[in-house]
């Protein structure tokens, strides 16, 4: 492990002192039933008290290895001391003005930083918002205004959010959309490159996508093509090499705004600032959120100046967008990523995961494919001897892992992909311990 300088307030090791969930968690779960909507479901009813680095400590005192990071948010580790200090200091100075009423420098500094770290050697502009879905919504508005066109294209299996517009771009019926329609029109879900399932190389899969769009919509009607360069909720699907290069070239030829939704895979998680860089593509617009502020709510749309400036003043914005405390946290997050070389650390996590789980498809009948990019891994579970998704096996593995103090996520349109999103600061020792727990769980379902 490289010489990181982050101080951890909690020892970086797994430690169980009660069953998980423990008695305090069970009591809180009972209370929640009477106060919190059932609609906000819990993956694991284990209530957290504090955390540090790669460890979460629950209300019963169990030290849990966190391979979920709140769905890819705390990429720099839990409760980073620099982020905490920056946010605390800002909270005593100024907590709100609304940037569009009277501006403040933190907002500007985050926008300048985003211009620097996003791919593309051209003039850029950003707008800051609160959530990922809000960033996607604004990217839709900006692309429509710039092109004057009606249609929005998103990939099959992609996740873009839970607001009415972004839910329409998230093409999974349950649980995301069930009972929430009707949805806004002119949103099209198109076939993507999914090498494990379509067996196509990138350029061939791109032709399928392009043919679909040309036959169903017409290229000249399309305002924006939304690409999730690594599909996160879709199951860590990594489209084949050459896929996005062909799509983005076709978008340019047809005046379509190519948007990379980097909300899950961006801000260093894949070992590059943005995951689209692995595909050698420079998007017109990029959305950032989850990992951008060490856990504080902040999102952004960044892109070509002429597209971003096509919107009339007052056309985009929002009360809390680019909040002073969130932007202070983001500036500290960027500093930590650079000082600790967390892009390099994400690549170390990738190498460690490759050595530990890269051969799982050969070792376990129920593993169809393992996909790893930076600190993102997906293990697609299948009925042995087939490519049929195996959601019940996934649930068993997740439950068994959590009972042993390893928090992992589910993913995939068929709920059959084990998703690992550890922080980039997680030590090789913690990864090894977590993987041994997961292997025990896999052996349980396999037998
Ligand atoms: C999480 C996510 C969103 C939505 O972000 P919220 O902050 O939950 O609104 C959009 N796109 C992608 C790729 C995501 O992973």
Tab-separated table of N, CA and C in Angstrom, residues 324-428:
chain	number	residue	atom	x	y	z
A	324	UNK	N	-22.555	26.592	-0.209
A	324	UNK	CA	-21.197	26.918	0.259
A	324	UNK	C	-20.509	25.781	1.020
A	325	UNK	N	-21.257	25.063	1.866
A	325	UNK	CA	-20.626	23.991	2.648
A	325	UNK	C	-20.289	22.807	1.745
A	326	UNK	N	-21.215	22.450	0.855
A	326	UNK	CA	-20.947	21.335	-0.068
A	326	UNK	C	-19.767	21.642	-0.980
A	327	UNK	N	-19.673	22.896	-1.445
A	327	UNK	CA	-18.558	23.222	-2.339
A	327	UNK	C	-17.241	23.256	-1.571
A	328	UNK	N	-17.275	23.693	-0.299
A	328	UNK	CA	-16.051	23.624	0.517
A	328	UNK	C	-15.618	22.169	0.665
A	329	UNK	N	-16.592	21.286	0.888
A	329	UNK	CA	-16.283	19.858	1.010
A	329	UNK	C	-15.723	19.317	-0.302
A	330	UNK	N	-16.270	19.781	-1.417
A	330	UNK	CA	-15.784	19.308	-2.721
A	330	UNK	C	-14.344	19.753	-2.953
A	331	UNK	N	-14.035	21.002	-2.619
A	331	UNK	CA	-12.667	21.494	-2.820
A	331	UNK	C	-11.686	20.680	-1.979
A	332	UNK	N	-12.085	20.343	-0.739
A	332	UNK	CA	-11.228	19.502	0.107
A	332	UNK	C	-11.109	18.098	-0.487
A	333	UNK	N	-12.204	17.590	-1.048
A	333	UNK	CA	-12.180	16.260	-1.659
A	333	UNK	C	-11.189	16.221	-2.826
A	334	UNK	N	-11.250	17.243	-3.680
A	334	UNK	CA	-10.303	17.281	-4.811
A	334	UNK	C	-8.855	17.292	-4.299
A	335	UNK	N	-8.628	18.072	-3.230
A	335	UNK	CA	-7.266	18.139	-2.676
A	335	UNK	C	-6.809	16.787	-2.165
A	336	UNK	N	-7.713	16.092	-1.454
A	336	UNK	CA	-7.356	14.776	-0.914
A	336	UNK	C	-7.056	13.812	-2.061
A	337	UNK	N	-7.888	13.824	-3.094
A	337	UNK	CA	-7.682	12.903	-4.218
A	337	UNK	C	-6.300	13.137	-4.833
A	338	UNK	N	-5.924	14.403	-4.983
A	338	UNK	CA	-4.628	14.699	-5.608
A	338	UNK	C	-3.469	14.409	-4.667
A	339	UNK	N	-3.590	14.855	-3.425
A	339	UNK	CA	-2.472	14.674	-2.490
A	339	UNK	C	-2.197	13.191	-2.227
A	340	UNK	N	-3.258	12.402	-2.101
A	340	UNK	CA	-3.086	10.982	-1.762
A	340	UNK	C	-3.023	10.100	-3.004
A	341	UNK	N	-2.999	10.705	-4.171
A	341	UNK	CA	-2.997	9.962	-5.437
A	341	UNK	C	-4.094	8.889	-5.441
A	342	UNK	N	-5.318	9.303	-5.205
A	342	UNK	CA	-6.394	8.307	-5.112
A	342	UNK	C	-6.760	7.724	-6.480
A	343	UNK	N	-6.364	8.371	-7.572
A	343	UNK	CA	-6.549	7.704	-8.872
A	343	UNK	C	-5.636	6.479	-8.918
A	344	UNK	N	-4.406	6.669	-8.462
A	344	UNK	CA	-3.485	5.530	-8.373
A	344	UNK	C	-3.993	4.480	-7.397
A	345	UNK	N	-4.550	4.936	-6.281
A	345	UNK	CA	-5.070	3.976	-5.293
A	345	UNK	C	-6.268	3.204	-5.855
A	346	UNK	N	-7.089	3.847	-6.667
A	346	UNK	CA	-8.208	3.121	-7.286
A	346	UNK	C	-7.661	2.034	-8.221
A	347	UNK	N	-6.547	2.339	-8.885
A	347	UNK	CA	-5.928	1.317	-9.752
A	347	UNK	C	-5.302	0.198	-8.916
A	348	UNK	N	-4.782	0.553	-7.730
A	348	UNK	CA	-4.283	-0.502	-6.832
A	348	UNK	C	-5.438	-1.409	-6.399
A	349	UNK	N	-6.579	-0.802	-6.041
A	349	UNK	CA	-7.745	-1.610	-5.646
A	349	UNK	C	-8.124	-2.537	-6.803
A	350	UNK	N	-8.089	-2.001	-8.029
A	350	UNK	CA	-8.414	-2.833	-9.191
A	350	UNK	C	-7.463	-4.034	-9.283
A	351	UNK	N	-6.163	-3.769	-9.145
A	351	UNK	CA	-5.180	-4.859	-9.272
A	351	UNK	C	-5.406	-5.900	-8.179
A	352	UNK	N	-5.669	-5.423	-6.951
A	352	UNK	CA	-5.898	-6.362	-5.843
A	352	UNK	C	-7.159	-7.185	-6.103
A	353	UNK	N	-8.215	-6.513	-6.528
A	353	UNK	CA	-9.455	-7.256	-6.807
A	353	UNK	C	-9.241	-8.258	-7.929
A	354	UNK	N	-8.498	-7.874	-8.962
A	354	UNK	CA	-8.232	-8.824	-10.058
A	354	UNK	C	-7.549	-10.075	-9.535
A	355	UNK	N	-6.561	-9.866	-8.635
A	355	UNK	CA	-5.832	-11.037	-8.141
A	355	UNK	C	-6.724	-11.876	-7.226
A	356	UNK	N	-7.683	-11.249	-6.555
A	356	UNK	CA	-8.503	-11.985	-5.586
A	356	UNK	C	-9.753	-12.618	-6.208
A	357	UNK	N	-10.408	-11.905	-7.116
A	357	UNK	CA	-11.708	-12.398	-7.614
A	357	UNK	C	-11.724	-12.556	-9.135
A	358	UNK	N	-10.606	-12.221	-9.788
A	358	UNK	CA	-10.577	-12.261	-11.258
A	358	UNK	C	-10.884	-13.633	-11.828
A	359	UNK	N	-10.620	-14.702	-11.038
A	359	UNK	CA	-10.840	-16.063	-11.563
A	359	UNK	C	-12.115	-16.704	-11.011
A	360	UNK	N	-12.981	-15.905	-10.429
A	360	UNK	CA	-14.198	-16.478	-9.828
A	360	UNK	C	-15.073	-17.207	-10.845
A	361	UNK	N	-15.107	-16.715	-12.085
A	361	UNK	CA	-15.963	-17.394	-13.078
A	361	UNK	C	-15.474	-18.818	-13.316
A	362	UNK	N	-14.144	-19.025	-13.179
A	362	UNK	CA	-13.628	-20.397	-13.330
A	362	UNK	C	-13.860	-21.208	-12.055
A	363	UNK	N	-13.837	-20.524	-10.907
A	363	UNK	CA	-13.885	-21.259	-9.632
A	363	UNK	C	-15.301	-21.517	-9.122
A	364	UNK	N	-16.247	-20.702	-9.534
A	364	UNK	CA	-17.614	-20.880	-9.018
A	364	UNK	C	-18.588	-21.035	-10.194
A	365	UNK	N	-19.353	-22.124	-10.175
A	365	UNK	CA	-20.349	-22.375	-11.227
A	365	UNK	C	-21.365	-21.262	-11.370
A	366	UNK	N	-21.692	-20.630	-10.235
A	366	UNK	CA	-22.766	-19.623	-10.292
A	366	UNK	C	-22.255	-18.250	-10.722
A	367	UNK	N	-20.956	-18.117	-10.940
A	367	UNK	CA	-20.429	-16.836	-11.418
A	367	UNK	C	-20.301	-16.885	-12.936
A	368	UNK	N	-21.058	-16.044	-13.605
A	368	UNK	CA	-21.010	-16.005	-15.067
A	368	UNK	C	-19.868	-15.152	-15.575
A	369	UNK	N	-19.680	-13.996	-14.947
A	369	UNK	CA	-18.608	-13.099	-15.380
A	369	UNK	C	-18.241	-12.160	-14.242
A	370	UNK	N	-16.940	-11.823	-14.163
A	370	UNK	CA	-16.455	-10.822	-13.221
A	370	UNK	C	-15.966	-9.631	-14.030
A	371	UNK	N	-16.425	-8.429	-13.661
A	371	UNK	CA	-16.008	-7.219	-14.387
A	371	UNK	C	-15.426	-6.235	-13.377
A	372	UNK	N	-14.213	-5.774	-13.645
A	372	UNK	CA	-13.534	-4.889	-12.692
A	372	UNK	C	-12.960	-3.695	-13.440
A	373	UNK	N	-13.219	-2.506	-12.923
A	373	UNK	CA	-12.564	-1.311	-13.449
A	373	UNK	C	-12.348	-0.351	-12.280
A	374	UNK	N	-11.087	-0.114	-11.928
A	374	UNK	CA	-10.792	0.705	-10.753
A	374	UNK	C	-11.429	0.085	-9.522
A	375	UNK	N	-11.994	0.947	-8.665
A	375	UNK	CA	-12.630	0.460	-7.447
A	375	UNK	C	-14.114	0.171	-7.701
A	376	UNK	N	-14.382	-0.477	-8.827
A	376	UNK	CA	-15.751	-0.878	-9.192
A	376	UNK	C	-15.666	-2.313	-9.679
A	377	UNK	N	-16.478	-3.196	-9.084
A	377	UNK	CA	-16.494	-4.562	-9.594
A	377	UNK	C	-17.921	-5.085	-9.609
A	378	UNK	N	-18.221	-5.875	-10.626
A	378	UNK	CA	-19.514	-6.533	-10.730
A	378	UNK	C	-19.298	-8.017	-10.941
A	379	UNK	N	-20.031	-8.823	-10.183
A	379	UNK	CA	-19.936	-10.271	-10.308
A	379	UNK	C	-21.323	-10.749	-10.709
A	380	UNK	N	-21.459	-11.157	-11.963
A	380	UNK	CA	-22.787	-11.517	-12.473
A	380	UNK	C	-23.077	-12.979	-12.158
A	381	UNK	N	-24.100	-13.203	-11.339
A	381	UNK	CA	-24.436	-14.561	-10.916
A	381	UNK	C	-25.455	-15.171	-11.881
A	382	UNK	N	-25.218	-16.441	-12.214
A	382	UNK	CA	-26.080	-17.129	-13.181
A	382	UNK	C	-26.445	-18.513	-12.658
A	383	UNK	N	-27.511	-19.049	-13.193
A	383	UNK	CA	-27.840	-20.444	-12.927
A	383	UNK	C	-26.730	-21.273	-13.585
A	384	UNK	N	-26.079	-22.174	-12.813
A	384	UNK	CA	-24.901	-22.882	-13.349
A	384	UNK	C	-25.147	-23.483	-14.739
A	385	UNK	N	-24.154	-23.297	-15.594
A	385	UNK	CA	-24.225	-23.861	-16.935
A	385	UNK	C	-25.052	-23.034	-17.914
A	386	UNK	N	-25.598	-21.897	-17.461
A	386	UNK	CA	-26.417	-21.057	-18.346
A	386	UNK	C	-25.983	-19.600	-18.169
A	387	UNK	N	-26.646	-18.705	-18.916
A	387	UNK	CA	-26.453	-17.271	-18.659
A	387	UNK	C	-27.695	-16.676	-18.008
A	388	UNK	N	-28.538	-17.558	-17.500
A	388	UNK	CA	-29.772	-17.100	-16.866
A	388	UNK	C	-29.457	-16.422	-15.529
A	389	UNK	N	-29.965	-15.191	-15.339
A	389	UNK	CA	-29.680	-14.472	-14.094
A	389	UNK	C	-30.142	-15.251	-12.860
A	390	UNK	N	-29.422	-15.076	-11.754
A	390	UNK	CA	-29.687	-15.861	-10.547
A	390	UNK	C	-29.878	-14.935	-9.332
A	391	UNK	N	-31.025	-14.210	-9.309
A	391	UNK	CA	-31.229	-13.239	-8.223
A	391	UNK	C	-31.324	-13.852	-6.832
A	392	UNK	N	-31.847	-15.063	-6.704
A	392	UNK	CA	-31.969	-15.618	-5.341
A	392	UNK	C	-30.585	-15.918	-4.773
A	393	UNK	N	-29.678	-16.367	-5.637
A	393	UNK	CA	-28.304	-16.604	-5.170
A	393	UNK	C	-27.690	-15.287	-4.706
A	394	UNK	N	-27.952	-14.216	-5.430
A	394	UNK	CA	-27.369	-12.925	-5.048
A	394	UNK	C	-27.849	-12.512	-3.662
A	395	UNK	N	-29.148	-12.636	-3.431
A	395	UNK	CA	-29.685	-12.241	-2.131
A	395	UNK	C	-29.048	-13.061	-1.015
A	396	UNK	N	-28.863	-14.359	-1.255
A	396	UNK	CA	-28.243	-15.214	-0.239
A	396	UNK	C	-26.818	-14.760	0.055
A	397	UNK	N	-26.071	-14.442	-1.001
A	397	UNK	CA	-24.676	-14.008	-0.824
A	397	UNK	C	-24.627	-12.697	-0.043
A	398	UNK	N	-25.486	-11.759	-0.416
A	398	UNK	CA	-25.470	-10.448	0.258
A	398	UNK	C	-25.828	-10.604	1.735
A	399	UNK	N	-26.878	-11.379	2.012
A	399	UNK	CA	-27.288	-11.573	3.406
A	399	UNK	C	-26.183	-12.248	4.224
A	400	UNK	N	-25.559	-13.270	3.630
A	400	UNK	CA	-24.500	-13.988	4.355
A	400	UNK	C	-23.310	-13.067	4.604
A	401	UNK	N	-22.971	-12.231	3.627
A	401	UNK	CA	-21.820	-11.330	3.787
A	401	UNK	C	-22.097	-10.296	4.871
A	402	UNK	N	-23.289	-9.731	4.852
A	402	UNK	CA	-23.612	-8.705	5.852
A	402	UNK	C	-23.602	-9.318	7.248
A	403	UNK	N	-24.114	-10.531	7.386
A	403	UNK	CA	-24.111	-11.191	8.701
A	403	UNK	C	-22.687	-11.360	9.219
A	404	UNK	N	-21.707	-11.415	8.312
A	404	UNK	CA	-20.295	-11.547	8.717
A	404	UNK	C	-19.564	-10.205	8.724
A	405	UNK	N	-20.304	-9.105	8.552
A	405	UNK	CA	-19.669	-7.791	8.656
A	405	UNK	C	-19.034	-7.283	7.381
A	406	UNK	N	-19.567	-7.710	6.231
A	406	UNK	CA	-19.094	-7.177	4.947
A	406	UNK	C	-20.300	-6.639	4.184
A	407	UNK	N	-20.295	-5.341	3.971
A	407	UNK	CA	-21.435	-4.695	3.312
A	407	UNK	C	-21.180	-4.632	1.810
A	408	UNK	N	-22.051	-5.294	1.042
A	408	UNK	CA	-21.939	-5.301	-0.422
A	408	UNK	C	-23.281	-4.893	-1.018
A	409	UNK	N	-23.250	-4.524	-2.287
A	409	UNK	CA	-24.457	-4.024	-2.944
A	409	UNK	C	-24.935	-4.992	-4.019
A	410	UNK	N	-26.214	-4.847	-4.360
A	410	UNK	CA	-26.756	-5.572	-5.500
A	410	UNK	C	-26.790	-4.621	-6.695
A	411	UNK	N	-27.010	-5.181	-7.866
A	411	UNK	CA	-27.135	-4.359	-9.068
A	411	UNK	C	-27.663	-5.232	-10.191
A	412	UNK	N	-27.946	-4.572	-11.309
A	412	UNK	CA	-28.347	-5.296	-12.507
A	412	UNK	C	-29.840	-5.307	-12.714
A	413	UNK	N	-30.248	-5.303	-13.983
A	413	UNK	CA	-31.670	-5.286	-14.323
A	413	UNK	C	-32.399	-6.510	-13.814
A	414	UNK	N	-31.657	-7.611	-13.587
A	414	UNK	CA	-32.283	-8.828	-13.072
A	414	UNK	C	-31.896	-9.067	-11.605
A	415	UNK	N	-31.365	-8.028	-10.931
A	415	UNK	CA	-30.923	-8.171	-9.533
A	415	UNK	C	-30.013	-9.373	-9.350
A	416	UNK	N	-29.059	-9.522	-10.233
A	416	UNK	CA	-28.222	-10.726	-10.161
A	416	UNK	C	-26.734	-10.389	-10.212
A	417	UNK	N	-26.396	-9.130	-9.984
A	417	UNK	CA	-24.979	-8.752	-10.008
A	417	UNK	C	-24.564	-8.258	-8.626
A	418	UNK	N	-23.543	-8.921	-8.084
A	418	UNK	CA	-22.940	-8.485	-6.831
A	418	UNK	C	-22.048	-7.293	-7.167
A	419	UNK	N	-22.314	-6.171	-6.496
A	419	UNK	CA	-21.598	-4.938	-6.859
A	419	UNK	C	-20.672	-4.521	-5.722
A	420	UNK	N	-19.412	-4.325	-6.029
A	420	UNK	CA	-18.431	-3.872	-5.057
A	420	UNK	C	-17.972	-2.471	-5.434
A	421	UNK	N	-18.171	-1.536	-4.518
A	421	UNK	CA	-17.717	-0.161	-4.733
A	421	UNK	C	-16.937	0.288	-3.500
A	422	UNK	N	-15.785	-0.353	-3.229
A	422	UNK	CA	-15.014	0.042	-2.050
A	422	UNK	C	-14.432	1.434	-2.240
A	423	UNK	N	-14.001	2.038	-1.154
A	423	UNK	CA	-13.324	3.323	-1.304
A	423	UNK	C	-11.924	3.059	-1.850
A	424	UNK	N	-11.360	4.095	-2.459
A	424	UNK	CA	-10.021	3.954	-3.026
A	424	UNK	C	-8.958	3.883	-1.937
A	425	UNK	N	-9.324	4.193	-0.690
A	425	UNK	CA	-8.337	4.122	0.395
A	425	UNK	C	-8.367	2.762	1.094
A	426	UNK	N	-9.248	1.863	0.652
A	426	UNK	CA	-9.346	0.587	1.359
A	426	UNK	C	-8.057	-0.224	1.190
A	427	UNK	N	-7.534	-0.723	2.314
A	427	UNK	CA	-6.255	-1.443	2.276
A	427	UNK	C	-6.435	-2.810	1.629
A	428	UNK	N	-5.319	-3.344	1.121
A	428	UNK	CA	-5.342	-4.705	0.564
A	428	UNK	C	-5.758	-5.720	1.623
